[in-house]
Amino acid sequence: MKTRVRCACWMVTAFLTASLLVYPAFAASTFPDVDASEEYAEAIEYLNSVGIMVGDDQGNFNPDKPVSRAEMATIICRLLGKTENLPTSAQFTDVPVSHWANGYISKAAELGVVDGYGNKKFGPSDTVKYEDALTMIVRAMGQTEYALELGGYPDGFMIAATELGYTNWISAEAGDFLTRWQVAIITSNALIY
């Protein structure tokens, strides 16, 4: 377990170091609805610049908009660089093959990053809860065993995310629905820490 944690930490550190070499200091926001003085503006700008989180077709980021479970699966796949040749499946009865995020959800499930609710349901349009977003991020960053040692879902994953620094600069608790700016901070923290 320690070797896996060290390996995952080394990979994240290497990625972060490489990213910092090309990470510009953003003076103004790319998005008209994101004030550059907001604490989350830099995280949003960075994630947009590397294609992990993007704006809408109007050019807005919508920082206060809730994030759906389908969107979270998409963010996770982009974070992991898993965006090509995505499989489609009927694994979840509420995610038809024609659903815009079927490939992302299928890939995230294949990678063991997302689960459904049981009964073959995923809830793609449901707003992602704090504990579920943290569970997905912790799994994506290769820290599942650590979270399981701390008690598993949901508390062990929330504790692991906090101890790993993923929750720095946000205030939320189990059951809270997350917005795009909160997910941007958690995601960028996962790349940093």
Steps between C-alpha positions, in 0.01 A plus 500: 500500500776744588668435166175577313450820698859608435462417130173696474651793689807494277285501185288790624812693605661444160181614323470805722863598446461470124173694515653782699757555227221591259248635751456871431414750769149601401437873529150498355236235471425323174137485609286814536316346797817424699649798682879469496509602868295196612692236694398238247588697183853362466382139536233557236743665259754222539250215459357674193848545350569126523150399386377343824215748559368721221234764459162485332415592141441860611857534631400490867632271771191514725697468827189470720327239285465157665709218351316187390634149552541470121706820494712374791574175314601710199732717712659188648565349156655826380710519817633152426550570131241236407306683230557301183344176380251509785290186532124521503296257701158430643651434844263753657136490393461877544800578275393398149767448237378826341564703821765769441715371790453125451861451388640701792281324755583160351874577506490634855312186610749279314783674687324441833460873565120518501224274625130511446231512763432130465212350305697594182436873553763774475301823533682693225291816549518492881716769655823352631527494877812602688577146618451355151721760331775439755467124459540533123802729534669282763449190284623682189818606679575140603425542869216249537687266733590789727133607516393143572748484789335814637155341494388492136198675356411768583699607807830335407499667160416841649774462763751389236410792273541744788831350612629502142414871465223459241248696709721801570319830439149361495246454773248221454377190677337167421172544318589841352459536127807644327527788257739534207736728691518255792573208266765715327678557832482134603627388159786750487595412860521134395757600238697713746511277807 
